[in-house]
Amino acid sequence: MILMLDSPQTISQPLPESLSLESCLQDLALHHYQIDLNCSGAEVAQAFNQDAHLPGVIFLENGDFAGMLSRRRFLEFMSRPYGLELFSKRSLKVLYDFAKINLLMLPGDMPIPTATRMSLQRSSELIDEPIVVKIDDYNYRLLDVHQLLVANSQIHELTTQLLNQQTQAKLIQTEKMASLGEMIAGIAHEILNPVNFIWGNIDYLANYGQDLMQVLDAYTCTFPQSDPEIEALKAEVEFDFVLKDFPQVIASMRMGAERLRRIIAALRTFSHVDEDNQRPLDIHDCLDNTLLILNNRLKNAVQVIKQYGSIPMVNGYSGQLSQVFMNLIGNAIDALMAVSASSREPGWQAQIAIASQIQKTGDGNSWVQVNISDNGMGMSEEVQARIFETFFTTKPPGKGTGLGLAITHQIVTEKHHGQINVRSQVGQGTTFEVLLPLA
């Protein structure tokens, strides 16, 4: 219960020197002056004379909260004709019955901007009335509206600074990605020329080799008795092994050239981050190209499980969606690599599961759903609530910028009018769900 005071008590806090975007009402300078309704008005007048900043008084009745009266209304009633005679020596209950109005009571954990908006929505005759801040069921404070507005102004300045920082960071990131895209496109073009030369001549090389083998077979059939020097030379160069291995060498060269072509195609797709027009895309190709680029990080340490469903083409920006999948799969790899050897269960295998399907919602809309899951350590609810914030990162200094998932969220929601959700449980892993609309 609230302490029932024998005499008025005033407690106030200094105005905080700095606030954060998460600051709430209980972080502000609050006044704690409470008095029982059975006390006289003269005692309240004395308290107001002693503290010129006191905005009002909290009334108690039998130790419980009974109401609030502002300094302005107290002085207004006391200055009326016969006000002093009527209210100064009588109990405060008499004055409160005449002067009470609708008060604004807000919880102490309410954000300052929200409280400011609710305060300003009051009628003109109430807009200057102090606000009752409820800390808990037995603890109430008074907040001067002027202090609330000053605090809201500080938070507005902080928000403006943060927006400027975010805008600058996104501009830098956009410029970096554009430069990176140009560089990758140039490198891919330079590599593609010799690769195309190799790829285009492999079939000729295979045919020439086959022709030479046929000629050798014809010589062998025509001249079965070979010269000893030729037999010695054939033994020296391991002629039988060459005949057997030559087709396999050609096949390996063809496979390597094809892999190079695929990597270059993936790089060229990823380099289109600044493309202007949407076009039909195969999401599975985007995912496979991303996995191909990240293969060096995956290697044999992470098992990738594909669970692709039957999905149609999606209109979108190929480079931007590749960046989305690059960020999500890259974060999954980081999460798996962060699992220390001591925390791994026996037989634990780092895994990334990628699944796709069509999802239909109750409003009749259809979406292509892509889930990217890992079996890492997972995230707490507090981290999940902030995971898409600009500059927020759980990685050690120098390892993360806090921009990857923020940009991912922007690409999915703003550029493609989709949705991105996260589900995670500490110790169980994390799943990012990307929903892209179907026309």
Coordinates of C-alpha atoms in Angstrom, one line a residue:
M1 CA 0.0 0.0 0.0
I2 CA 1.0 3.6 -0.4
L3 CA 2.4 5.1 2.8
M4 CA -0.2 7.3 4.5
L5 CA 1.7 10.5 5.4
D6 CA 1.2 12.4 8.6
S7 CA 2.5 15.5 6.8
P8 CA 2.9 16.4 3.1
Q9 CA 6.0 14.9 1.4
T10 CA 7.6 16.1 -1.8
I11 CA 10.1 14.0 -3.8
S12 CA 11.2 14.9 -7.2
Q13 CA 13.9 13.7 -9.7
P14 CA 16.2 15.9 -11.8
L15 CA 15.5 16.1 -15.5
P16 CA 17.6 13.3 -17.1
E17 CA 20.7 14.6 -19.0
S18 CA 20.2 12.1 -21.8
L19 CA 17.5 9.9 -23.1
S20 CA 17.4 7.0 -25.5
L21 CA 14.8 6.0 -28.0
E22 CA 13.6 3.3 -25.6
S23 CA 13.1 5.8 -22.7
C24 CA 9.7 5.7 -21.0
L25 CA 7.8 7.9 -18.5
Q26 CA 9.4 6.4 -15.4
D27 CA 12.8 7.6 -16.7
L28 CA 11.7 11.3 -16.5
A29 CA 11.6 13.8 -13.7
L30 CA 8.5 12.7 -11.7
H31 CA 7.1 14.5 -8.6
H32 CA 5.9 12.6 -5.6
Y33 CA 3.7 14.7 -3.4
Q34 CA 0.8 12.9 -1.8
I35 CA -1.5 13.8 1.0
D36 CA -4.6 12.4 2.6
L37 CA -8.0 13.9 1.7
N38 CA -8.7 14.5 5.4
C39 CA -5.9 17.1 5.6
S40 CA -6.6 20.8 5.1
G41 CA -6.1 22.9 2.0
A42 CA -3.6 25.1 4.0
E43 CA -1.1 22.2 4.0
V44 CA -1.3 21.9 0.2
A45 CA -0.8 25.7 -0.1
Q46 CA 2.2 25.5 2.1
A47 CA 3.7 22.7 -0.1
F48 CA 3.1 24.7 -3.3
N49 CA 4.8 27.8 -1.7
Q50 CA 7.9 25.6 -0.7
D51 CA 8.3 24.0 -4.2
A52 CA 7.6 26.3 -7.1
H53 CA 8.0 23.4 -9.6
L54 CA 5.5 21.1 -8.0
P55 CA 2.7 20.6 -10.7
G56 CA 0.1 19.2 -8.4
V57 CA -0.8 16.9 -5.6
I58 CA -1.8 13.2 -5.4
F59 CA -4.7 12.5 -3.0
L60 CA -5.0 9.4 -0.9
E61 CA -8.0 8.0 0.9
N62 CA -7.4 5.3 3.4
G63 CA -3.9 4.9 1.9
D64 CA -5.2 4.3 -1.6
F65 CA -5.0 6.5 -4.6
A66 CA -8.0 8.8 -4.7
G67 CA -7.2 11.4 -7.4
M68 CA -5.1 14.4 -8.4
L69 CA -5.4 18.2 -8.3
S70 CA -3.1 20.4 -10.3
R71 CA -1.5 23.6 -8.9
R72 CA -3.4 25.6 -11.5
R73 CA -6.8 24.4 -10.4
F74 CA -5.9 24.6 -6.7
L75 CA -4.9 28.3 -7.0
E76 CA -7.9 29.0 -9.2
F77 CA -10.3 27.8 -6.5
M78 CA -8.4 29.4 -3.7
S79 CA -8.4 32.8 -5.5
R80 CA -12.2 32.8 -5.9
P81 CA -14.3 34.9 -3.7
Y82 CA -14.4 33.3 -0.2
G83 CA -12.1 30.5 -1.5
L84 CA -9.7 30.8 1.4
E85 CA -12.5 30.7 3.9
L86 CA -14.2 27.7 2.2
F87 CA -11.2 25.5 1.5
S88 CA -8.1 26.4 3.5
K89 CA -9.2 25.1 6.8
R90 CA -11.6 22.4 5.6
S91 CA -10.6 18.9 4.5
L92 CA -9.3 18.5 1.0
K93 CA -12.2 16.3 0.1
V94 CA -14.5 19.4 0.0
L95 CA -12.1 21.1 -2.4
Y96 CA -11.6 18.0 -4.5
D97 CA -15.4 17.5 -4.9
F98 CA -15.6 21.0 -6.5
A99 CA -12.3 21.0 -8.5
K100 CA -11.9 17.4 -9.7
I101 CA -11.7 16.8 -13.5
N102 CA -10.9 13.9 -15.7
L103 CA -7.3 13.0 -15.2
L104 CA -4.9 11.3 -17.6
M105 CA -3.2 8.3 -16.0
L106 CA -0.5 6.4 -17.9
P107 CA 1.7 3.5 -17.0
G108 CA 5.3 4.2 -16.2
D109 CA 6.6 1.9 -19.0
M110 CA 4.8 3.8 -21.7
P111 CA 7.2 5.2 -24.4
I112 CA 7.6 9.0 -24.3
P113 CA 6.3 9.7 -27.8
T114 CA 3.1 7.7 -27.2
A115 CA 2.5 9.5 -23.9
T116 CA 3.1 12.9 -25.7
R117 CA 0.6 12.0 -28.4
M118 CA -2.1 11.0 -25.8
S119 CA -1.4 14.2 -23.7
L120 CA -1.8 16.5 -26.7
Q121 CA -5.1 14.8 -27.7
R122 CA -6.8 16.1 -24.6
S123 CA -9.2 19.0 -24.8
S124 CA -7.8 22.6 -24.5
E125 CA -8.8 23.1 -20.9
L126 CA -7.0 19.9 -19.8
I127 CA -3.9 20.0 -22.0
D128 CA -1.8 21.7 -19.3
E129 CA -2.9 19.4 -16.5
P130 CA -0.1 17.2 -15.1
I131 CA -0.2 13.5 -15.9
V132 CA -0.5 10.8 -13.3
V133 CA 2.2 8.1 -13.9
K134 CA 1.3 4.7 -12.4
I135 CA 4.6 3.0 -11.5
D136 CA 2.7 0.0 -9.9
D137 CA -0.5 -0.6 -8.1
Y138 CA 0.7 1.2 -5.0
N139 CA 3.0 3.8 -6.5
Y140 CA 1.9 6.9 -8.3
R141 CA 3.8 10.0 -9.5
L142 CA 3.1 13.3 -11.3
L143 CA 4.6 14.4 -14.5
D144 CA 4.7 18.1 -15.6
V145 CA 3.5 18.3 -19.3
H146 CA 6.4 20.8 -20.0
Q147 CA 9.0 18.2 -19.0
L148 CA 7.2 15.6 -21.2
L149 CA 7.4 17.9 -24.2
V150 CA 11.0 18.7 -23.6
A151 CA 11.8 14.9 -23.3
N152 CA 9.8 14.2 -26.5
S153 CA 11.8 16.9 -28.3
Q154 CA 15.1 15.2 -27.2
I155 CA 13.8 11.9 -28.5
H156 CA 12.8 13.5 -31.8
E157 CA 16.3 14.9 -32.2
L158 CA 17.7 11.4 -31.4
T159 CA 15.4 9.9 -34.0
T160 CA 16.4 12.4 -36.6
Q161 CA 20.1 11.7 -35.9
L162 CA 19.5 8.0 -36.2
L163 CA 17.6 8.4 -39.4
N164 CA 20.4 10.5 -40.9
Q165 CA 22.9 7.8 -39.8
Q166 CA 20.7 5.0 -41.3
T167 CA 20.3 7.0 -44.5
Q168 CA 24.0 7.7 -44.8
A169 CA 24.8 4.0 -44.0
K170 CA 22.3 2.8 -46.6
L171 CA 23.7 5.2 -49.2
I172 CA 27.2 3.9 -48.5
Q173 CA 26.0 0.3 -48.7
T174 CA 24.1 1.0 -51.9
E175 CA 27.2 2.7 -53.4
K176 CA 29.4 -0.2 -52.2
M177 CA 27.0 -2.8 -53.7
A178 CA 26.8 -0.8 -57.0
S179 CA 30.6 -0.6 -57.2
L180 CA 30.9 -4.3 -56.2
G181 CA 28.3 -5.2 -58.9
E182 CA 30.2 -3.3 -61.6
M183 CA 33.4 -5.0 -60.5
I184 CA 31.9 -8.4 -60.4
A185 CA 30.3 -7.9 -63.8
G186 CA 33.6 -6.8 -65.3
I187 CA 35.5 -9.7 -63.8
A188 CA 32.8 -12.2 -64.9
H189 CA 32.9 -10.8 -68.4
E190 CA 36.7 -11.2 -68.5
I191 CA 36.6 -14.7 -67.2
L192 CA 33.7 -15.7 -69.4
N193 CA 35.7 -15.1 -72.6
P194 CA 38.5 -17.7 -72.0
V195 CA 35.9 -20.1 -70.4
N196 CA 33.8 -19.9 -73.5
F197 CA 36.9 -20.5 -75.6
I198 CA 37.6 -23.7 -73.6
W199 CA 34.0 -24.8 -73.6
G200 CA 33.6 -24.2 -77.3
N201 CA 36.7 -26.3 -78.2
I202 CA 36.1 -29.2 -75.8
D203 CA 33.9 -31.0 -78.3
Y204 CA 36.4 -30.5 -81.1
L205 CA 39.2 -31.8 -78.9
A206 CA 37.1 -34.8 -78.0
N207 CA 36.4 -35.5 -81.7
Y208 CA 40.0 -35.0 -82.7
G209 CA 41.1 -37.4 -80.0
Q210 CA 38.5 -40.0 -81.2
D211 CA 39.7 -39.6 -84.7
L212 CA 43.4 -40.1 -83.7
M213 CA 42.4 -43.3 -81.8
Q214 CA 40.6 -44.6 -84.8
V215 CA 43.7 -44.0 -87.0
L216 CA 45.9 -45.8 -84.4
D217 CA 43.5 -48.7 -84.4
A218 CA 43.7 -48.8 -88.2
Y219 CA 47.5 -48.9 -88.1
T220 CA 47.4 -51.6 -85.5
C221 CA 45.1 -53.8 -87.6
T222 CA 47.1 -53.2 -90.8
F223 CA 50.5 -53.7 -89.2
P224 CA 50.0 -56.1 -86.4
Q225 CA 53.8 -56.7 -86.1
S226 CA 55.0 -53.5 -84.5
D227 CA 58.6 -52.3 -84.4
P228 CA 60.5 -52.9 -81.1
E229 CA 61.3 -49.2 -80.9
I230 CA 57.6 -48.3 -81.2
E231 CA 56.7 -50.9 -78.5
A232 CA 59.3 -49.4 -76.2
L233 CA 57.9 -45.9 -76.8
K234 CA 54.4 -47.1 -76.1
A235 CA 55.5 -48.7 -72.9
E236 CA 57.4 -45.5 -71.9
V237 CA 54.3 -43.2 -72.4
E238 CA 51.9 -45.9 -70.9
F239 CA 50.0 -45.9 -74.2
D240 CA 47.2 -48.3 -73.0
F241 CA 46.6 -46.0 -70.0
V242 CA 46.5 -42.9 -72.2
L243 CA 43.9 -44.5 -74.4
K244 CA 41.7 -45.3 -71.4
D245 CA 42.2 -42.0 -69.5
F246 CA 41.9 -39.6 -72.5
P247 CA 38.0 -39.7 -72.6
Q248 CA 37.9 -39.2 -68.8
V249 CA 40.2 -36.2 -69.1
I250 CA 37.9 -34.7 -71.7
A251 CA 34.9 -35.3 -69.5
S252 CA 36.6 -33.7 -66.5
M253 CA 37.5 -30.7 -68.5
R254 CA 33.9 -30.4 -69.7
M255 CA 32.6 -30.7 -66.2
G256 CA 35.0 -28.0 -64.9
A257 CA 34.2 -25.6 -67.7
E258 CA 30.5 -26.1 -67.1
R259 CA 31.0 -25.3 -63.4
L260 CA 32.9 -22.2 -64.3
R261 CA 30.1 -21.1 -66.6
R262 CA 27.6 -21.6 -63.7
I263 CA 29.7 -19.7 -61.2
I264 CA 30.1 -16.8 -63.7
A265 CA 26.4 -16.8 -64.4
A266 CA 25.7 -16.7 -60.7
L267 CA 28.1 -13.8 -60.3
R268 CA 26.5 -11.9 -63.2
T269 CA 23.1 -12.4 -61.6
F270 CA 24.3 -11.2 -58.2
S271 CA 25.9 -8.2 -59.9
H272 CA 22.5 -6.9 -61.0
V273 CA 21.7 -5.4 -57.6
D274 CA 20.8 -2.0 -59.2
E275 CA 18.5 -3.3 -61.9
D276 CA 15.4 -1.2 -62.6
N277 CA 12.8 -3.6 -63.9
Q278 CA 11.3 -6.7 -62.5
R279 CA 11.2 -9.8 -64.5
P280 CA 10.0 -13.4 -64.0
L281 CA 12.5 -15.3 -61.9
D282 CA 13.1 -18.9 -61.0
I283 CA 13.6 -18.8 -57.2
H284 CA 15.3 -22.2 -57.2
D285 CA 17.9 -20.8 -59.6
C286 CA 18.5 -17.8 -57.4
L287 CA 19.0 -20.2 -54.4
D288 CA 21.3 -22.6 -56.3
N289 CA 23.4 -19.7 -57.6
T290 CA 23.7 -18.3 -54.1
L291 CA 24.8 -21.7 -52.8
L292 CA 27.3 -21.9 -55.6
I293 CA 28.9 -18.6 -54.7
L294 CA 29.0 -19.6 -51.0
N295 CA 30.3 -23.0 -51.7
N296 CA 33.8 -22.0 -50.4
R297 CA 32.3 -21.2 -47.0
L298 CA 30.1 -24.3 -46.9
K299 CA 32.6 -26.9 -48.1
N300 CA 32.2 -30.1 -46.1
A301 CA 31.5 -28.3 -42.8
V302 CA 27.9 -27.6 -43.4
Q303 CA 25.3 -30.0 -44.8
V304 CA 22.8 -28.3 -47.1
I305 CA 19.4 -30.0 -47.3
K306 CA 17.2 -28.8 -50.2
Q307 CA 13.4 -29.4 -50.0
Y308 CA 12.2 -27.6 -53.1
G309 CA 8.6 -27.7 -53.9
S310 CA 6.8 -27.0 -57.2
I311 CA 6.5 -23.3 -57.4
P312 CA 5.9 -20.9 -60.3
M313 CA 8.0 -18.0 -61.5
V314 CA 8.0 -14.9 -59.4
N315 CA 8.3 -11.3 -60.6
G316 CA 11.2 -9.6 -59.0
Y317 CA 14.8 -8.3 -59.1
S318 CA 17.2 -11.2 -59.5
G319 CA 20.2 -9.4 -58.1
Q320 CA 18.3 -8.1 -55.1
L321 CA 16.7 -11.5 -54.3
S322 CA 20.2 -13.1 -54.6
Q323 CA 21.4 -10.6 -52.1
V324 CA 18.6 -11.5 -49.7
F325 CA 19.4 -15.2 -49.9
M326 CA 23.1 -14.4 -49.7
N327 CA 22.5 -12.5 -46.4
L328 CA 20.2 -15.2 -44.9
I329 CA 22.4 -18.2 -45.8
G330 CA 25.5 -16.3 -44.9
N331 CA 24.1 -15.5 -41.4
A332 CA 23.1 -19.2 -41.1
I333 CA 26.7 -20.2 -41.8
D334 CA 28.0 -17.6 -39.3
A335 CA 25.5 -19.0 -36.6
L336 CA 26.7 -22.5 -37.2
M337 CA 30.4 -21.6 -37.2
A338 CA 29.8 -19.8 -33.9
V339 CA 28.7 -23.0 -32.2
S340 CA 31.8 -23.9 -30.1
A341 CA 33.1 -27.5 -30.2
S342 CA 32.4 -27.8 -26.5
S343 CA 28.7 -27.0 -26.9
R344 CA 28.1 -29.5 -29.7
E345 CA 26.4 -32.8 -28.9
P346 CA 28.0 -36.0 -30.0
G347 CA 27.3 -36.6 -33.6
W348 CA 26.1 -33.1 -34.2
Q349 CA 26.2 -32.0 -37.8
A350 CA 25.9 -28.4 -39.0
Q351 CA 22.9 -28.2 -41.3
I352 CA 21.1 -25.6 -43.4
A353 CA 17.7 -26.6 -44.7
I354 CA 16.2 -24.7 -47.6
A355 CA 12.5 -25.4 -48.4
S356 CA 10.1 -23.8 -50.8
Q357 CA 6.3 -24.1 -51.3
I358 CA 3.2 -22.2 -52.2
Q359 CA 1.3 -20.7 -49.3
K360 CA -2.3 -19.5 -49.5
T361 CA -3.7 -17.1 -46.9
G362 CA -7.3 -16.7 -45.7
D363 CA -7.7 -13.5 -47.8
G364 CA -7.2 -15.5 -51.0
N365 CA -3.7 -14.3 -51.7
S366 CA -1.0 -16.7 -52.8
W367 CA 2.7 -16.5 -51.8
V368 CA 5.9 -18.3 -52.6
Q369 CA 7.3 -19.2 -49.3
V370 CA 11.1 -19.9 -48.8
N371 CA 12.3 -21.1 -45.5
I372 CA 16.0 -21.0 -44.6
S373 CA 16.7 -22.9 -41.4
D374 CA 19.8 -23.7 -39.4
N375 CA 20.4 -25.9 -36.3
G376 CA 22.6 -23.4 -34.5
M377 CA 22.2 -21.9 -31.0
G378 CA 19.1 -19.9 -31.9
M379 CA 18.1 -16.4 -30.7
S380 CA 16.4 -15.0 -27.6
E381 CA 13.1 -13.2 -27.9
E382 CA 14.8 -9.9 -27.3
V383 CA 17.2 -10.4 -30.2
Q384 CA 14.4 -11.6 -32.5
A385 CA 12.5 -8.3 -31.7
R386 CA 15.4 -6.3 -33.0
I387 CA 17.0 -8.5 -35.6
F388 CA 15.9 -6.3 -38.6
E389 CA 16.9 -3.0 -37.0
T390 CA 19.6 -1.0 -38.8
F391 CA 23.0 -1.3 -37.0
F392 CA 21.8 -4.0 -34.7
T393 CA 24.2 -7.0 -34.6
T394 CA 25.1 -9.8 -32.3
K395 CA 28.4 -10.4 -33.9
P396 CA 31.6 -9.2 -32.3
P397 CA 33.1 -5.8 -33.3
G398 CA 34.6 -5.9 -36.8
K399 CA 32.6 -8.9 -37.8
G400 CA 29.2 -7.3 -38.6
T401 CA 27.8 -4.0 -39.7
G402 CA 24.2 -4.5 -38.6
L403 CA 23.1 -3.6 -42.2
G404 CA 22.7 -7.1 -43.8
L405 CA 19.3 -8.1 -42.3
A406 CA 18.0 -4.5 -42.3
I407 CA 18.6 -4.3 -46.1
T408 CA 17.2 -7.8 -46.5
H409 CA 14.0 -6.7 -44.8
Q410 CA 13.8 -3.6 -47.0
I411 CA 14.3 -5.6 -50.2
V412 CA 11.6 -8.1 -49.4
T413 CA 9.0 -5.7 -48.0
E414 CA 9.6 -2.5 -49.9
K415 CA 11.0 -3.7 -53.2
H416 CA 9.0 -6.9 -53.6
H417 CA 5.9 -6.1 -51.3
G418 CA 6.6 -9.4 -49.5
Q419 CA 7.1 -10.4 -45.9
I420 CA 10.0 -11.8 -43.9
N421 CA 9.6 -13.4 -40.5
V422 CA 11.9 -15.1 -38.1
R423 CA 11.3 -18.0 -35.7
S424 CA 13.9 -19.1 -33.3
Q425 CA 14.4 -20.9 -30.0
V426 CA 17.6 -20.8 -27.9
G427 CA 19.4 -24.1 -28.4
Q428 CA 17.2 -25.2 -31.2
G429 CA 18.1 -23.1 -34.2
T430 CA 16.6 -20.4 -36.4
T431 CA 14.3 -20.2 -39.4
F432 CA 13.8 -17.2 -41.6
E433 CA 10.6 -17.2 -43.7
V434 CA 10.5 -15.2 -46.9
L435 CA 7.1 -14.7 -48.5
L436 CA 6.9 -13.3 -52.1
P437 CA 3.5 -12.4 -53.6
L438 CA 2.2 -14.2 -56.7
A439 CA 0.4 -11.9 -59.2

